[in-house]
Short mmCIF file of C-alpha atoms in Angstrom, two decimals:
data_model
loop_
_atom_site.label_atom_id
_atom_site.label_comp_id
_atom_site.label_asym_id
_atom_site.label_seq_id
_atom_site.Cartn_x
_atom_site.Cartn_y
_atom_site.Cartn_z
CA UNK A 454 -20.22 -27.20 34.82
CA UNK A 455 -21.44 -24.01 35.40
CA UNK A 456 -23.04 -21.64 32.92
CA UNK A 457 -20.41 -19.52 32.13
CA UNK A 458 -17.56 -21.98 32.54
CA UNK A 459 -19.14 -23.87 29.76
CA UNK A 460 -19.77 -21.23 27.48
CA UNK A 461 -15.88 -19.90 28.08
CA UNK A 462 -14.96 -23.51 26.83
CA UNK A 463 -17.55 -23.73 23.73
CA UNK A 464 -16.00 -20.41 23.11
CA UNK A 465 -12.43 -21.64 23.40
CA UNK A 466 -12.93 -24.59 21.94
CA UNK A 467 -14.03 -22.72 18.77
CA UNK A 468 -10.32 -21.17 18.00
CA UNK A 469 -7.41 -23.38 17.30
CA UNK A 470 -5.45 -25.29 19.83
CA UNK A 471 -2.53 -22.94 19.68
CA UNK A 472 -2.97 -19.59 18.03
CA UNK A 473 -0.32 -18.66 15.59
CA UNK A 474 0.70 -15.39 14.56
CA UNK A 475 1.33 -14.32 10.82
CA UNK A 476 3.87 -11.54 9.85
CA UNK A 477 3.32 -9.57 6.99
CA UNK A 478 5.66 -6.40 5.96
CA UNK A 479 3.02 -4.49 3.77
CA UNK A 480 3.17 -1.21 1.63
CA UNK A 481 2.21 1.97 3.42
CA UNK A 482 -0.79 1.92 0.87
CA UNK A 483 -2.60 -1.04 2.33
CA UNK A 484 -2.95 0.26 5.98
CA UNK A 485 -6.79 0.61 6.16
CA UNK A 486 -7.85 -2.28 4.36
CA UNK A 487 -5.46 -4.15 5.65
CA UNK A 488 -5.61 -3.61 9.08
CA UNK A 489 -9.81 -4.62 8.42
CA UNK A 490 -9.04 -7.85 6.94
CA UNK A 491 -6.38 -8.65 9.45
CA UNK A 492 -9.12 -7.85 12.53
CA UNK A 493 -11.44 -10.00 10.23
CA UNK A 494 -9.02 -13.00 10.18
CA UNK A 495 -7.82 -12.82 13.82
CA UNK A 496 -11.69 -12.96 14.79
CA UNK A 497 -12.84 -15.84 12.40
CA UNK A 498 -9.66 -18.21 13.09
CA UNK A 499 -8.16 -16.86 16.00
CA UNK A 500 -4.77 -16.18 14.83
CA UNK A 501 -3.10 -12.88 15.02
CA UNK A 502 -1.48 -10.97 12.54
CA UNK A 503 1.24 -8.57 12.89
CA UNK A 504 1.50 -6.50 10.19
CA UNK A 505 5.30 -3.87 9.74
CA UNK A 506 4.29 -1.28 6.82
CA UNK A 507 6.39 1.05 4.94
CA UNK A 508 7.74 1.70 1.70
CA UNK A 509 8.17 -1.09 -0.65
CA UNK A 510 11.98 -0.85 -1.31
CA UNK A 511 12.95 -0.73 2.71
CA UNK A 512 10.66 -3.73 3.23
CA UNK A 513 12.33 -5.77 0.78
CA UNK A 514 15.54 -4.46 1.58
CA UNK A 515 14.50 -5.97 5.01
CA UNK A 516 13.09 -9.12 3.84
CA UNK A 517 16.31 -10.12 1.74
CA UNK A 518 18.70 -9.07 5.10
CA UNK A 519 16.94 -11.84 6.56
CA UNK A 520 13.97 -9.76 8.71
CA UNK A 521 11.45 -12.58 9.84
CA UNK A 522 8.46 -12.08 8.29
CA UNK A 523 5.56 -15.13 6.30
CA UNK A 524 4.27 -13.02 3.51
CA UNK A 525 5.06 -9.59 1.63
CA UNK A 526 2.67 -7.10 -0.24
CA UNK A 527 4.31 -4.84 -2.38
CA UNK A 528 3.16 -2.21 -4.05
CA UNK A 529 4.87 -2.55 -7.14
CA UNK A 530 6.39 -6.04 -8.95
CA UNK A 531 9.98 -5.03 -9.01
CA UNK A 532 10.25 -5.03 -5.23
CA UNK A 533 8.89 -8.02 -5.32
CA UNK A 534 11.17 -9.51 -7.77
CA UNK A 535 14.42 -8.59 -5.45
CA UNK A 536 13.15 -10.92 -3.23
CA UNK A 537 11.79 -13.67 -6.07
CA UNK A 538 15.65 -13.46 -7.20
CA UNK A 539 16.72 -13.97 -4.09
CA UNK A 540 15.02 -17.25 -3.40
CA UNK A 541 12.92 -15.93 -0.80
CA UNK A 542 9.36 -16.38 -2.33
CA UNK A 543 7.66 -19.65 -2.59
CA UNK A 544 4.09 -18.26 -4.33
CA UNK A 545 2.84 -15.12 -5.43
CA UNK A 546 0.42 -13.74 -7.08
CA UNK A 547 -1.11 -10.05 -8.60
CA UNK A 548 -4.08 -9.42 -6.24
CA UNK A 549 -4.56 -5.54 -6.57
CA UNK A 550 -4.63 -2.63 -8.51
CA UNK A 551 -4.65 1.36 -7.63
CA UNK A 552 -4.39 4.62 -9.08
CA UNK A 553 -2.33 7.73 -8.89
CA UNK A 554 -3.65 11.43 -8.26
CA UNK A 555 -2.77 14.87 -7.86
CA UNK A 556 -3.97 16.07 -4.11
CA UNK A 557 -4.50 19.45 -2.69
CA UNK A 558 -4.47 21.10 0.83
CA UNK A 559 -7.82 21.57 2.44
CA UNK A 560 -11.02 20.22 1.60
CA UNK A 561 -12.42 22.97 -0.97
CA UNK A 562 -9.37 23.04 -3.70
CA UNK A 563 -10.02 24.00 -7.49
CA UNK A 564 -9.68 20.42 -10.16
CA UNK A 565 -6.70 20.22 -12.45
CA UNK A 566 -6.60 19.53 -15.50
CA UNK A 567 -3.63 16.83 -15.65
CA UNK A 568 -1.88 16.93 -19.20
CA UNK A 569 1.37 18.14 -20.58
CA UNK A 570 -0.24 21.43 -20.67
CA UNK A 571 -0.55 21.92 -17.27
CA UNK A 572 1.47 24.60 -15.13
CA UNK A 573 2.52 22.26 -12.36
CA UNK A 574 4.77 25.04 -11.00
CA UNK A 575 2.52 27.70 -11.15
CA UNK A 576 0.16 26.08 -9.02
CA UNK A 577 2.83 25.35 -6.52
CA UNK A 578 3.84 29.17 -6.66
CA UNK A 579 7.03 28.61 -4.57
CA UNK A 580 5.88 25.68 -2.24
CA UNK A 581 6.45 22.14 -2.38
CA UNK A 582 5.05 18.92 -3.69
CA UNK A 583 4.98 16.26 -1.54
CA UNK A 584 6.00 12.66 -2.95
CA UNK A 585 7.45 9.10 -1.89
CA UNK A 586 11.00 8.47 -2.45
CA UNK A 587 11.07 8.96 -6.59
CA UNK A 588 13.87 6.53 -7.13
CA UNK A 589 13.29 3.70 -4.77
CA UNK A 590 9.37 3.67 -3.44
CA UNK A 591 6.58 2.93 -6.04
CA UNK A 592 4.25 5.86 -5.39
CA UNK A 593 7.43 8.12 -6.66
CA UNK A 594 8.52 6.22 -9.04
CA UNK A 595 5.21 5.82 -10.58
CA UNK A 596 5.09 9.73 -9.73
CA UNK A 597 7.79 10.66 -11.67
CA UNK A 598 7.35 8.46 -14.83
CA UNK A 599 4.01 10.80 -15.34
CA UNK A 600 5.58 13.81 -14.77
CA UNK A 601 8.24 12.77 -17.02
CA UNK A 602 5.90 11.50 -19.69
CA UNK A 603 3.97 14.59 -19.30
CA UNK A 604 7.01 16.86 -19.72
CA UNK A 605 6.90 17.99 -16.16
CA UNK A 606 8.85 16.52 -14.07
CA UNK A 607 12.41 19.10 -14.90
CA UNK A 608 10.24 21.98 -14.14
CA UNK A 609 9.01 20.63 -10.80
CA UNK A 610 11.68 18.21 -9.28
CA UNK A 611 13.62 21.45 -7.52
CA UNK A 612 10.24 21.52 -5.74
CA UNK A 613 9.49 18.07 -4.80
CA UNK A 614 9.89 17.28 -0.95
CA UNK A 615 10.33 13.52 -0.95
CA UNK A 616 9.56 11.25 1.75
CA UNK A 617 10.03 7.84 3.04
CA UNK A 618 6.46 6.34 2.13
CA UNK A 619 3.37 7.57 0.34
CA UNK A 620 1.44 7.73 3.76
CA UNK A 621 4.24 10.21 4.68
CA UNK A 622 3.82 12.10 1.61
CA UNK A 623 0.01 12.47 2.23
CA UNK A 624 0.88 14.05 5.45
CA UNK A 625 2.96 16.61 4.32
CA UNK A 626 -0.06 17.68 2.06
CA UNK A 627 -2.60 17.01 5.17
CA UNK A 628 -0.76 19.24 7.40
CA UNK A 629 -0.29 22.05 4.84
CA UNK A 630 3.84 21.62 4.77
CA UNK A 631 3.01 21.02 1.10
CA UNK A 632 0.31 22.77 -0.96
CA UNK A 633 0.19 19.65 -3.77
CA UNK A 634 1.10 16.33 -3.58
CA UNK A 635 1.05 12.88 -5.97
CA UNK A 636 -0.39 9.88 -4.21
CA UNK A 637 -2.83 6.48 -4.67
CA UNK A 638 -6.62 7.59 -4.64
CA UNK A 639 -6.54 4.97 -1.65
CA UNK A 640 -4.52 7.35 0.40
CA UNK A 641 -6.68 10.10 -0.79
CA UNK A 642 -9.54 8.50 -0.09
CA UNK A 643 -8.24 8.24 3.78
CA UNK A 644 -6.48 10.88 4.57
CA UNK A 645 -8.17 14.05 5.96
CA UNK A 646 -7.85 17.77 4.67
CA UNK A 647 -7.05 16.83 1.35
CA UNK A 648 -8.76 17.08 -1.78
CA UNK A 649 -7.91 14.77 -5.24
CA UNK A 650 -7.62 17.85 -7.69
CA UNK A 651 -6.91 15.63 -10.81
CA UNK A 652 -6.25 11.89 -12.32
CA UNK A 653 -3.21 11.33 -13.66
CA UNK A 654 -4.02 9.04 -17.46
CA UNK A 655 -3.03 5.43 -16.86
CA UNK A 656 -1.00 6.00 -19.81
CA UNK A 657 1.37 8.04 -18.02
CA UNK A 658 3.06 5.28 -16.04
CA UNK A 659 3.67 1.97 -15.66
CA UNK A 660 0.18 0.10 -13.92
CA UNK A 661 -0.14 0.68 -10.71
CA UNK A 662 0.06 -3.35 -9.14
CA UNK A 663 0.39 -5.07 -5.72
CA UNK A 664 1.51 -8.27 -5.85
CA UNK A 665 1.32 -10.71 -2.52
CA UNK A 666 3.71 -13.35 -1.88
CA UNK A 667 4.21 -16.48 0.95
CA UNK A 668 7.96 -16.31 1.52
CA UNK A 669 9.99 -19.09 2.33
CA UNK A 670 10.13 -18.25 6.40
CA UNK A 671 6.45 -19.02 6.03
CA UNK A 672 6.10 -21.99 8.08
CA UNK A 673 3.23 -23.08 9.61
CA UNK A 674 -0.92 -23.54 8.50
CA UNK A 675 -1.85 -19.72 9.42
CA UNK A 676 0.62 -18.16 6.76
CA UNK A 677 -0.99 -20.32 4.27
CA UNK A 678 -4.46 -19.41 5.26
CA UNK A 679 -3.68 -15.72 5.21
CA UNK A 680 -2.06 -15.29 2.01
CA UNK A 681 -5.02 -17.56 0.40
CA UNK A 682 -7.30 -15.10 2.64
CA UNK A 683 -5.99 -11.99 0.89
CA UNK A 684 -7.69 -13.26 -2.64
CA UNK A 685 -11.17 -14.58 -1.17
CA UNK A 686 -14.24 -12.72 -1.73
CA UNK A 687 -14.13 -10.92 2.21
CA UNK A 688 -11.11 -9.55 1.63
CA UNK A 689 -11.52 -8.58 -1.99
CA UNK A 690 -14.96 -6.79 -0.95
CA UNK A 691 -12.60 -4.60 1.62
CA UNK A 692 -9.95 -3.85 -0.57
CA UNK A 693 -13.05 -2.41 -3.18
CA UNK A 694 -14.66 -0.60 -0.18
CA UNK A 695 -11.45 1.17 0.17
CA UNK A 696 -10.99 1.94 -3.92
CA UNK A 697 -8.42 -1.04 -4.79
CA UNK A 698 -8.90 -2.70 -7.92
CA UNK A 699 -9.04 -6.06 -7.17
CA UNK A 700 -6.76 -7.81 -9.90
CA UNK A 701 -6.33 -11.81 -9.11
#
């Protein structure tokens, strides 16, 4: 056999007989990290993974319609529940953690001190602030529980342009559509033109927590060796890297 015929097959030989693909519907959140540990799986085993992101709520929503997809990453446990109650999860577990910031427009904004003293609408002198979805996706509704326990949240919710994800949200605020905006520090930490201006106390809303699940469509070896992927040291090293909290 020639040279390079034989190294083609020691190479193909290497991956598995058949490739498989695994589907995962993801939060918004996880796009950067996950996308990493995805590229690192598909290189180490060969099988590809096709990842759907978006908010929380429309990917359950999705998931419990009966959209095909092997595991779910949510970015909050109540989303995640829907689909427990529905019979659709067959192991899960709490693999990350995050936390939730106050963002500015441009790269050189003033810190805030985040407290129930705080003039939320001052600062946003007539423009808007940028969040997910407050009643359905879990970067607004962990949004709003801290400006509710911070007694903000009836002086600012005229203002707050709401959108369908947190990565949308962190646009709005990129772009300069919105001069403020409530996010993860993950987004923060990847998004360009922004500037994290304050922390909001963990005490002001419920703990931020992704939990990962192998749904019930989840049928063949790759699934499995994704979802047990998410919680091994390579992937929890990425997930740090990127400012997760790595929880499981």
């Amino acid at each position: 056999m020639r040279p390079a015929l034989l190294a083609a097959a020691l190479s193909l030989a290497a991956l598995p007989a058949w490739a498989e693909d695994v589907s995962v519907f993801a939060a918004a959140s996880l796009k950067n990290a996950l996308d990493e540990i995805a590229a690192q799986f598909t290189a180490e085993t060969g099988n590809t993974v096709t990842i759907s992101y978006a908010g929380s709520n429309a990917l359950a929503k999705q998931i419990i319609e009966g959209a095909p997809a092997d595991l779910f990453i949510s970015a909050n446990t109540e989303w995640m529940d829907e689909v427990e109650t529905a019979g659709l999860v067959q192991a899960s577990s709490d693999i990350l953690g995050n936390r939730l910031v106050l963002i500015a427009h441009g790269a050189d904004a003033a810190p805030v001190r985040i407290g129930v003293e705080m003039d939320l609408a001052g600062l946003l002198d007539g423009g808007k602030l940028a969040m997910a979805l407050v009643d359905s996706v879990p970067a607004g509704q962990y949004g709003k529980a801290a400006l509710e326990a911070l007694g903000l949240w009836d002086d600012v919710q005229a203002d707050v342009a709401q959108s369908d994800n947190v990565r949308a949200a962190l646009a709005l605020v990129a772009t300069g559509e919105a001069p403020y905006g409530i996010v993860y520090a993950t987004d923060a930490a990847a998004g360009d033109n922004v500037t994290v201006v304050g922390e909001f106390p963990a005490d002001s809303h419920p703990p931020v927590t992704y939990p990962a699940a192998l749904l019930t469509g989840a049928a063949d070896d790759a699934d499995r060796a994704f979802y047990d992927a998410l919680s091994g040291e390579a992937a929890n090293a990425i997930f740090e890297k990127h400012g997760f909290t790595v929880t499981n």
